[in-house]
PDB file of C-alpha atoms in Angstrom:
ATOM      1  CA  UNK A 249     -67.422-180.428-135.430  1.00 52.00           C
ATOM      2  CA  UNK A 250     -64.019-181.307-134.007  1.00 57.00           C
ATOM      3  CA  UNK A 251     -63.057-184.487-132.178  1.00 56.00           C
ATOM      4  CA  UNK A 252     -62.886-182.510-128.925  1.00 60.00           C
ATOM      5  CA  UNK A 253     -66.526-181.453-129.350  1.00 63.00           C
ATOM      6  CA  UNK A 254     -67.678-185.060-129.517  1.00 64.00           C
ATOM      7  CA  UNK A 255     -65.336-186.417-126.835  1.00 78.00           C
ATOM      8  CA  UNK A 256     -67.012-185.985-123.424  1.00 79.00           C
ATOM      9  CA  UNK A 257     -63.723-186.582-121.602  1.00 88.00           C
ATOM     10  CA  UNK A 258     -62.304-183.305-122.952  1.00 95.00           C
ATOM     11  CA  UNK A 259     -63.186-180.581-120.403  1.00 97.00           C
ATOM     12  CA  UNK A 260     -64.872-177.330-121.361  1.00 98.00           C
ATOM     13  CA  UNK A 261     -61.955-175.445-119.818  1.00 98.00           C
ATOM     14  CA  UNK A 262     -58.534-176.507-118.612  1.00 98.00           C
ATOM     15  CA  UNK A 263     -56.076-174.123-116.955  1.00 98.00           C
ATOM     16  CA  UNK A 264     -52.819-175.800-115.930  1.00 98.00           C
ATOM     17  CA  UNK A 265     -49.909-174.222-114.049  1.00 97.00           C
ATOM     18  CA  UNK A 266     -50.591-170.619-115.086  1.00 97.00           C
ATOM     19  CA  UNK A 267     -48.744-167.756-113.381  1.00 97.00           C
ATOM     20  CA  UNK A 268     -48.835-164.077-114.272  1.00 96.00           C
ATOM     21  CA  UNK A 269     -47.121-160.928-113.071  1.00 95.00           C
ATOM     22  CA  UNK A 270     -47.427-157.198-113.640  1.00 93.00           C
ATOM     23  CA  UNK A 271     -43.853-156.039-113.305  1.00 92.00           C
ATOM     24  CA  UNK A 272     -42.595-157.386-109.996  1.00 92.00           C
ATOM     25  CA  UNK A 273     -46.101-158.015-108.641  1.00 93.00           C
ATOM     26  CA  UNK A 274     -47.212-161.614-109.075  1.00 95.00           C
ATOM     27  CA  UNK A 275     -51.001-161.795-109.338  1.00 96.00           C
ATOM     28  CA  UNK A 276     -51.390-165.484-110.270  1.00 97.00           C
ATOM     29  CA  UNK A 277     -49.218-168.237-108.853  1.00 97.00           C
ATOM     30  CA  UNK A 278     -49.323-171.666-110.536  1.00 97.00           C
ATOM     31  CA  UNK A 279     -53.094-171.627-111.008  1.00 98.00           C
ATOM     32  CA  UNK A 280     -54.835-174.781-112.240  1.00 98.00           C
ATOM     33  CA  UNK A 281     -58.580-175.030-112.837  1.00 98.00           C
ATOM     34  CA  UNK A 282     -60.595-177.660-114.710  1.00 98.00           C
ATOM     35  CA  UNK A 283     -64.246-177.157-115.652  1.00 98.00           C
ATOM     36  CA  UNK A 284     -65.843-180.351-117.008  1.00 97.00           C
ATOM     37  CA  UNK A 285     -68.677-180.099-119.512  1.00 96.00           C
ATOM     38  CA  UNK A 286     -72.101-179.706-117.965  1.00 97.00           C
ATOM     39  CA  UNK A 287     -70.590-178.155-114.841  1.00 98.00           C
ATOM     40  CA  UNK A 288     -71.332-174.871-113.084  1.00 98.00           C
ATOM     41  CA  UNK A 289     -68.014-173.896-111.494  1.00 98.00           C
ATOM     42  CA  UNK A 290     -67.872-170.979-109.058  1.00 98.00           C
ATOM     43  CA  UNK A 291     -64.570-169.092-108.987  1.00 98.00           C
ATOM     44  CA  UNK A 292     -64.798-167.613-105.515  1.00 97.00           C
ATOM     45  CA  UNK A 293     -62.497-164.860-104.342  1.00 95.00           C
ATOM     46  CA  UNK A 294     -62.303-161.353-102.935  1.00 93.00           C
ATOM     47  CA  UNK A 295     -61.292-158.204-104.757  1.00 88.00           C
ATOM     48  CA  UNK A 296     -57.676-158.595-105.848  1.00 90.00           C
ATOM     49  CA  UNK A 297     -57.733-162.394-105.766  1.00 95.00           C
ATOM     50  CA  UNK A 298     -56.808-162.550-109.463  1.00 95.00           C
ATOM     51  CA  UNK A 299     -60.170-163.554-110.956  1.00 95.00           C
ATOM     52  CA  UNK A 300     -60.261-160.872-113.652  1.00 93.00           C
ATOM     53  CA  UNK A 301     -56.608-161.469-114.539  1.00 95.00           C
ATOM     54  CA  UNK A 302     -57.326-165.162-115.030  1.00 96.00           C
ATOM     55  CA  UNK A 303     -60.280-164.316-117.268  1.00 96.00           C
ATOM     56  CA  UNK A 304     -58.097-161.942-119.273  1.00 95.00           C
ATOM     57  CA  UNK A 305     -55.592-164.745-119.867  1.00 97.00           C
ATOM     58  CA  UNK A 306     -58.291-167.210-120.910  1.00 97.00           C
ATOM     59  CA  UNK A 307     -59.774-164.692-123.370  1.00 96.00           C
ATOM     60  CA  UNK A 308     -56.345-163.645-124.713  1.00 95.00           C
ATOM     61  CA  UNK A 309     -56.588-160.047-123.531  1.00 94.00           C
ATOM     62  CA  UNK A 310     -53.315-160.977-121.826  1.00 93.00           C
ATOM     63  CA  UNK A 311     -50.829-163.556-123.088  1.00 92.00           C
ATOM     64  CA  UNK A 312     -50.096-166.480-120.810  1.00 85.00           C
ATOM     65  CA  UNK A 313     -46.350-167.053-120.864  1.00 84.00           C
ATOM     66  CA  UNK A 314     -46.465-169.947-118.424  1.00 93.00           C
ATOM     67  CA  UNK A 315     -48.656-172.997-118.169  1.00 96.00           C
ATOM     68  CA  UNK A 316     -51.396-173.995-120.582  1.00 97.00           C
ATOM     69  CA  UNK A 317     -54.986-172.909-121.179  1.00 98.00           C
ATOM     70  CA  UNK A 318     -57.341-174.991-123.316  1.00 98.00           C
ATOM     71  CA  UNK A 319     -60.971-174.428-124.318  1.00 98.00           C
ATOM     72  CA  UNK A 320     -62.598-177.666-125.491  1.00 97.00           C
ATOM     73  CA  UNK A 321     -59.105-178.999-126.108  1.00 97.00           C
ATOM     74  CA  UNK A 322     -57.931-175.970-128.103  1.00 97.00           C
ATOM     75  CA  UNK A 323     -54.804-174.223-126.794  1.00 97.00           C
ATOM     76  CA  UNK A 324     -55.440-170.471-126.526  1.00 97.00           C
ATOM     77  CA  UNK A 325     -51.844-169.646-127.488  1.00 95.00           C
ATOM     78  CA  UNK A 326     -51.309-172.110-130.328  1.00 95.00           C
ATOM     79  CA  UNK A 327     -54.800-172.075-131.851  1.00 96.00           C
ATOM     80  CA  UNK A 328     -56.455-168.929-130.465  1.00 95.00           C
ATOM     81  CA  UNK A 329     -59.053-168.730-133.225  1.00 94.00           C
ATOM     82  CA  UNK A 330     -60.398-172.215-132.526  1.00 95.00           C
ATOM     83  CA  UNK A 331     -60.240-171.700-128.755  1.00 96.00           C
ATOM     84  CA  UNK A 332     -62.091-168.373-128.745  1.00 95.00           C
ATOM     85  CA  UNK A 333     -64.697-169.712-131.169  1.00 95.00           C
ATOM     86  CA  UNK A 334     -65.737-172.194-128.468  1.00 96.00           C
ATOM     87  CA  UNK A 335     -65.798-169.554-125.731  1.00 97.00           C
ATOM     88  CA  UNK A 336     -68.604-167.218-124.677  1.00 97.00           C
ATOM     89  CA  UNK A 337     -67.820-164.320-122.337  1.00 96.00           C
ATOM     90  CA  UNK A 338     -69.779-161.917-120.152  1.00 96.00           C
ATOM     91  CA  UNK A 339     -67.427-159.309-118.693  1.00 90.00           C
ATOM     92  CA  UNK A 340     -68.066-157.372-115.483  1.00 87.00           C
ATOM     93  CA  UNK A 341     -68.158-154.015-117.289  1.00 88.00           C
ATOM     94  CA  UNK A 342     -71.053-153.095-119.567  1.00 86.00           C
ATOM     95  CA  UNK A 343     -70.260-153.842-123.204  1.00 90.00           C
ATOM     96  CA  UNK A 344     -73.548-153.366-125.070  1.00 96.00           C
ATOM     97  CA  UNK A 345     -74.163-150.412-127.405  1.00 96.00           C
ATOM     98  CA  UNK A 346     -76.964-148.509-125.666  1.00 96.00           C
ATOM     99  CA  UNK A 347     -78.076-146.784-128.877  1.00 96.00           C
ATOM    100  CA  UNK A 348     -78.644-150.060-130.743  1.00 97.00           C
ATOM    101  CA  UNK A 349     -81.547-152.449-130.291  1.00 98.00           C
ATOM    102  CA  UNK A 350     -81.182-155.794-128.551  1.00 97.00           C
ATOM    103  CA  UNK A 351     -81.276-157.562-131.910  1.00 98.00           C
ATOM    104  CA  UNK A 352     -78.737-155.206-133.481  1.00 97.00           C
ATOM    105  CA  UNK A 353     -76.266-155.834-130.662  1.00 97.00           C
ATOM    106  CA  UNK A 354     -76.580-159.570-131.218  1.00 98.00           C
ATOM    107  CA  UNK A 355     -76.340-159.308-135.007  1.00 97.00           C
ATOM    108  CA  UNK A 356     -73.149-157.266-134.753  1.00 95.00           C
ATOM    109  CA  UNK A 357     -71.599-159.983-132.621  1.00 94.00           C
ATOM    110  CA  UNK A 358     -72.775-162.614-135.099  1.00 95.00           C
ATOM    111  CA  UNK A 359     -71.128-160.743-137.972  1.00 94.00           C
ATOM    112  CA  UNK A 360     -67.815-160.785-136.100  1.00 91.00           C
ATOM    113  CA  UNK A 361     -68.103-164.567-136.047  1.00 92.00           C
ATOM    114  CA  UNK A 362     -68.872-164.765-139.761  1.00 92.00           C
ATOM    115  CA  UNK A 363     -72.545-165.722-139.501  1.00 92.00           C
ATOM    116  CA  UNK A 364     -74.818-164.912-142.437  1.00 95.00           C
ATOM    117  CA  UNK A 365     -77.744-162.522-141.982  1.00 95.00           C
ATOM    118  CA  UNK A 366     -80.562-165.098-142.015  1.00 97.00           C
ATOM    119  CA  UNK A 367     -78.799-167.470-139.626  1.00 96.00           C
ATOM    120  CA  UNK A 368     -77.808-164.590-137.366  1.00 97.00           C
ATOM    121  CA  UNK A 369     -81.408-163.367-137.089  1.00 97.00           C
ATOM    122  CA  UNK A 370     -82.606-166.885-136.336  1.00 97.00           C
ATOM    123  CA  UNK A 371     -80.005-167.328-133.608  1.00 97.00           C
ATOM    124  CA  UNK A 372     -80.722-163.873-132.166  1.00 98.00           C
ATOM    125  CA  UNK A 373     -84.407-164.710-131.823  1.00 98.00           C
ATOM    126  CA  UNK A 374     -83.502-168.033-130.217  1.00 97.00           C
ATOM    127  CA  UNK A 375     -81.028-166.463-127.790  1.00 97.00           C
ATOM    128  CA  UNK A 376     -83.409-163.669-126.747  1.00 98.00           C
ATOM    129  CA  UNK A 377     -86.116-166.272-126.147  1.00 97.00           C
ATOM    130  CA  UNK A 378     -83.702-168.180-123.928  1.00 96.00           C
ATOM    131  CA  UNK A 379     -83.171-165.115-121.715  1.00 97.00           C
ATOM    132  CA  UNK A 380     -86.832-164.075-121.763  1.00 97.00           C
ATOM    133  CA  UNK A 381     -86.496-160.929-123.860  1.00 97.00           C
ATOM    134  CA  UNK A 382     -87.771-161.958-127.302  1.00 97.00           C
ATOM    135  CA  UNK A 383     -90.618-159.433-127.104  1.00 97.00           C
ATOM    136  CA  UNK A 384     -88.141-156.552-126.716  1.00 97.00           C
ATOM    137  CA  UNK A 385     -85.816-157.440-129.596  1.00 97.00           C
ATOM    138  CA  UNK A 386     -86.310-154.104-131.378  1.00 97.00           C
ATOM    139  CA  UNK A 387     -86.047-151.847-128.328  1.00 97.00           C
ATOM    140  CA  UNK A 388     -82.893-149.904-127.610  1.00 97.00           C
ATOM    141  CA  UNK A 389     -80.643-151.260-124.900  1.00 97.00           C
ATOM    142  CA  UNK A 390     -80.778-147.942-123.029  1.00 97.00           C
ATOM    143  CA  UNK A 391     -84.393-148.718-122.101  1.00 97.00           C
ATOM    144  CA  UNK A 392     -83.443-151.865-120.192  1.00 96.00           C
ATOM    145  CA  UNK A 393     -82.829-152.366-116.498  1.00 95.00           C
ATOM    146  CA  UNK A 394     -79.418-153.558-115.340  1.00 94.00           C
ATOM    147  CA  UNK A 395     -80.629-157.123-114.987  1.00 95.00           C
ATOM    148  CA  UNK A 396     -82.223-157.126-118.442  1.00 96.00           C
ATOM    149  CA  UNK A 397     -79.025-155.776-119.997  1.00 97.00           C
ATOM    150  CA  UNK A 398     -77.077-158.601-118.336  1.00 96.00           C
ATOM    151  CA  UNK A 399     -79.495-161.095-119.871  1.00 97.00           C
ATOM    152  CA  UNK A 400     -78.863-159.582-123.311  1.00 98.00           C
ATOM    153  CA  UNK A 401     -75.111-160.005-122.758  1.00 97.00           C
ATOM    154  CA  UNK A 402     -75.718-163.657-121.951  1.00 97.00           C
ATOM    155  CA  UNK A 403     -77.801-163.982-125.121  1.00 98.00           C
ATOM    156  CA  UNK A 404     -75.007-162.381-127.130  1.00 97.00           C
ATOM    157  CA  UNK A 405     -72.463-164.804-125.675  1.00 97.00           C
ATOM    158  CA  UNK A 406     -74.547-167.704-127.036  1.00 97.00           C
ATOM    159  CA  UNK A 407     -74.750-166.479-130.637  1.00 96.00           C
ATOM    160  CA  UNK A 408     -71.738-168.465-131.879  1.00 95.00           C
ATOM    161  CA  UNK A 409     -72.756-171.634-129.976  1.00 96.00           C
ATOM    162  CA  UNK A 410     -69.882-171.847-127.474  1.00 97.00           C
ATOM    163  CA  UNK A 411     -69.151-174.901-125.343  1.00 97.00           C
ATOM    164  CA  UNK A 412     -67.768-172.883-122.439  1.00 98.00           C
ATOM    165  CA  UNK A 413     -69.023-169.685-120.794  1.00 98.00           C
ATOM    166  CA  UNK A 414     -67.024-167.267-118.640  1.00 97.00           C
ATOM    167  CA  UNK A 415     -68.915-164.757-116.512  1.00 97.00           C
ATOM    168  CA  UNK A 416     -66.944-162.215-114.499  1.00 95.00           C
ATOM    169  CA  UNK A 417     -68.971-160.924-111.510  1.00 94.00           C
ATOM    170  CA  UNK A 418     -72.128-160.828-113.667  1.00 94.00           C
ATOM    171  CA  UNK A 419     -74.486-159.905-110.814  1.00 94.00           C
ATOM    172  CA  UNK A 420     -72.583-156.899-109.434  1.00 90.00           C
ATOM    173  CA  UNK A 421     -74.986-154.003-108.907  1.00 90.00           C
ATOM    174  CA  UNK A 422     -78.137-156.041-109.525  1.00 92.00           C
ATOM    175  CA  UNK A 423     -81.068-156.361-107.134  1.00 93.00           C
ATOM    176  CA  UNK A 424     -81.951-159.735-105.628  1.00 93.00           C
ATOM    177  CA  UNK A 425     -84.621-160.549-108.201  1.00 94.00           C
ATOM    178  CA  UNK A 426     -82.342-159.730-111.139  1.00 94.00           C
ATOM    179  CA  UNK A 427     -79.486-161.737-109.614  1.00 95.00           C
ATOM    180  CA  UNK A 428     -81.708-164.792-109.248  1.00 95.00           C
ATOM    181  CA  UNK A 429     -82.938-164.416-112.829  1.00 95.00           C
ATOM    182  CA  UNK A 430     -79.415-164.203-114.280  1.00 96.00           C
ATOM    183  CA  UNK A 431     -78.125-167.139-112.228  1.00 97.00           C
ATOM    184  CA  UNK A 432     -81.192-169.207-113.123  1.00 96.00           C
ATOM    185  CA  UNK A 433     -80.700-168.628-116.844  1.00 97.00           C
ATOM    186  CA  UNK A 434     -77.048-169.693-116.738  1.00 97.00           C
ATOM    187  CA  UNK A 435     -77.772-172.757-114.619  1.00 97.00           C
ATOM    188  CA  UNK A 436     -80.438-173.692-117.149  1.00 96.00           C
ATOM    189  CA  UNK A 437     -77.878-173.530-119.959  1.00 95.00           C
ATOM    190  CA  UNK A 438     -75.637-175.931-118.039  1.00 97.00           C
ATOM    191  CA  UNK A 439     -78.460-178.411-117.485  1.00 95.00           C
ATOM    192  CA  UNK A 440     -80.108-178.181-120.902  1.00 94.00           C
ATOM    193  CA  UNK A 441     -77.104-177.771-123.193  1.00 94.00           C
ATOM    194  CA  UNK A 442     -74.238-179.274-121.209  1.00 94.00           C
ATOM    195  CA  UNK A 443     -72.180-176.076-121.227  1.00 96.00           C
ATOM    196  CA  UNK A 444     -69.224-175.693-118.919  1.00 98.00           C
ATOM    197  CA  UNK A 445     -69.503-172.447-116.937  1.00 98.00           C
ATOM    198  CA  UNK A 446     -66.882-170.574-114.916  1.00 98.00           C
ATOM    199  CA  UNK A 447     -68.757-168.024-112.802  1.00 98.00           C
ATOM    200  CA  UNK A 448     -66.510-165.564-110.947  1.00 97.00           C
ATOM    201  CA  UNK A 449     -68.006-164.036-107.834  1.00 95.00           C
ATOM    202  CA  UNK A 450     -67.268-162.788-104.336  1.00 92.00           C
ATOM    203  CA  UNK A 451     -70.762-163.671-103.099  1.00 93.00           C
ATOM    204  CA  UNK A 452     -71.045-166.892-101.116  1.00 93.00           C
ATOM    205  CA  UNK A 453     -74.815-167.081-101.548  1.00 92.00           C
ATOM    206  CA  UNK A 454     -74.416-167.642-105.289  1.00 94.00           C
ATOM    207  CA  UNK A 455     -73.072-171.147-104.606  1.00 95.00           C
ATOM    208  CA  UNK A 456     -75.388-174.148-104.979  1.00 94.00           C
ATOM    209  CA  UNK A 457     -74.761-177.529-103.373  1.00 92.00           C
ATOM    210  CA  UNK A 458     -74.031-179.166-106.736  1.00 92.00           C
ATOM    211  CA  UNK A 459     -71.462-176.585-107.900  1.00 97.00           C
ATOM    212  CA  UNK A 460     -67.770-177.089-108.371  1.00 98.00           C
ATOM    213  CA  UNK A 461     -66.098-174.583-106.029  1.00 98.00           C
ATOM    214  CA  UNK A 462     -62.711-173.044-106.830  1.00 98.00           C
ATOM    215  CA  UNK A 463     -61.320-170.738-104.148  1.00 98.00           C
ATOM    216  CA  UNK A 464     -58.822-168.208-105.506  1.00 98.00           C
ATOM    217  CA  UNK A 465     -57.050-166.122-102.877  1.00 97.00           C
ATOM    218  CA  UNK A 466     -54.134-163.770-103.451  1.00 96.00           C
ATOM    219  CA  UNK A 467     -53.413-165.405-106.804  1.00 97.00           C
ATOM    220  CA  UNK A 468     -53.398-168.995-105.587  1.00 98.00           C
ATOM    221  CA  UNK A 469     -55.993-171.769-105.771  1.00 98.00           C
ATOM    222  CA  UNK A 470     -56.626-172.876-102.201  1.00 98.00           C
ATOM    223  CA  UNK A 471     -59.377-175.387-102.969  1.00 98.00           C
ATOM    224  CA  UNK A 472     -61.109-177.035-105.920  1.00 97.00           C
ATOM    225  CA  UNK A 473     -63.960-179.455-105.334  1.00 97.00           C
ATOM    226  CA  UNK A 474     -67.546-179.848-104.186  1.00 96.00           C
ATOM    227  CA  UNK A 475     -69.213-178.389-101.129  1.00 95.00           C
ATOM    228  CA  UNK A 476     -68.856-181.474 -98.873  1.00 96.00           C
ATOM    229  CA  UNK A 477     -65.089-181.451 -99.400  1.00 96.00           C
ATOM    230  CA  UNK A 478     -64.965-177.695 -98.843  1.00 96.00           C
ATOM    231  CA  UNK A 479     -66.664-178.086 -95.479  1.00 96.00           C
ATOM    232  CA  UNK A 480     -64.690-181.173 -94.495  1.00 96.00           C
ATOM    233  CA  UNK A 481     -61.331-179.552 -95.238  1.00 95.00           C
ATOM    234  CA  UNK A 482     -62.057-176.626 -92.933  1.00 95.00           C
ATOM    235  CA  UNK A 483     -64.313-178.275 -90.359  1.00 96.00           C
ATOM    236  CA  UNK A 484     -66.924-175.610 -91.085  1.00 96.00           C
ATOM    237  CA  UNK A 485     -70.705-175.985 -91.117  1.00 95.00           C
ATOM    238  CA  UNK A 486     -71.376-173.478 -93.933  1.00 95.00           C
ATOM    239  CA  UNK A 487     -69.641-172.367 -97.108  1.00 95.00           C
ATOM    240  CA  UNK A 488     -69.330-168.846 -95.699  1.00 95.00           C
ATOM    241  CA  UNK A 489     -67.566-170.112 -92.588  1.00 96.00           C
ATOM    242  CA  UNK A 490     -65.358-172.401 -94.695  1.00 96.00           C
ATOM    243  CA  UNK A 491     -64.233-169.498 -96.857  1.00 96.00           C
ATOM    244  CA  UNK A 492     -63.396-167.373 -93.838  1.00 95.00           C
ATOM    245  CA  UNK A 493     -61.353-170.169 -92.271  1.00 96.00           C
ATOM    246  CA  UNK A 494     -59.533-171.088 -95.474  1.00 96.00           C
ATOM    247  CA  UNK A 495     -58.592-167.531 -96.428  1.00 94.00           C
ATOM    248  CA  UNK A 496     -58.297-165.985 -92.978  1.00 92.00           C
ATOM    249  CA  UNK A 497     -60.717-163.216 -93.923  1.00 83.00           C
ATOM    250  CA  UNK A 498     -63.686-161.756 -92.125  1.00 62.00           C
ATOM    251  CA  UNK A 499     -66.220-161.881 -94.949  1.00 52.00           C
ATOM    252  CA  UNK A 500     -66.445-162.331 -98.702  1.00 46.00           C
ATOM    253  CA  UNK A 501     -68.807-159.374 -98.939  1.00 47.00           C
ATOM    254  CA  UNK A 502     -66.518-156.736 -97.452  1.00 46.00           C
ATOM    255  CA  UNK A 503     -65.240-155.834-100.905  1.00 40.00           C
ATOM    256  CA  UNK A 504     -66.733-156.105-104.363  1.00 36.00           C
ATOM    257  CA  UNK A 505     -64.391-157.582-106.950  1.00 35.00           C
TER     258      UNK A 505
END
């Protein structure tokens, strides 16, 4: 265990002064985000705000050429192996192998992280219990509902014991019950294990009063703080109204990111 893992002052995720462009189009402009440990942070923004691009930089799918990104104190450019080892990710697109069982999907991920067979099976059972699917470990993924598959992806992201979780629009396409289940599981991980979570969404109703709110709009961070500050800064009575005022948009549910 590194010094950063035992030092509570080191945040789960630190993004400082990051910009990114595709050709002449700038999609992120001097973005800074800090997610302390034990914090559920909501990255709130419409389609095209830059949420997925930011996630791609954090996970090294893209290279950040400006600013600095650290996961539990580990710089993703200078020590990518250490940084990614502390990071769990649930992408918006489906990434499970439908022809493999739940357990097999998790064991494959464990092998990529160098875990031995016995330890991997133990962790898979533990992770599937956490998401309420231990009794379906040997079923094929194709038999699952969309919400259940999302829960398996969360279980997979826990296999290597990360300190920070990124979830990119994880409830898109899910019914209300499945959305509540997925959100509840992740909030439980924050409370029980002290994980830092960055949850990207365009849905205002996924915000809880205790969350850290980060508003990303057209590649820029317009606000970072708690709900009382969000309301006070805009003079709004609700988070939905505050978002509309701050971004000059009609609704956060007009487009799905």
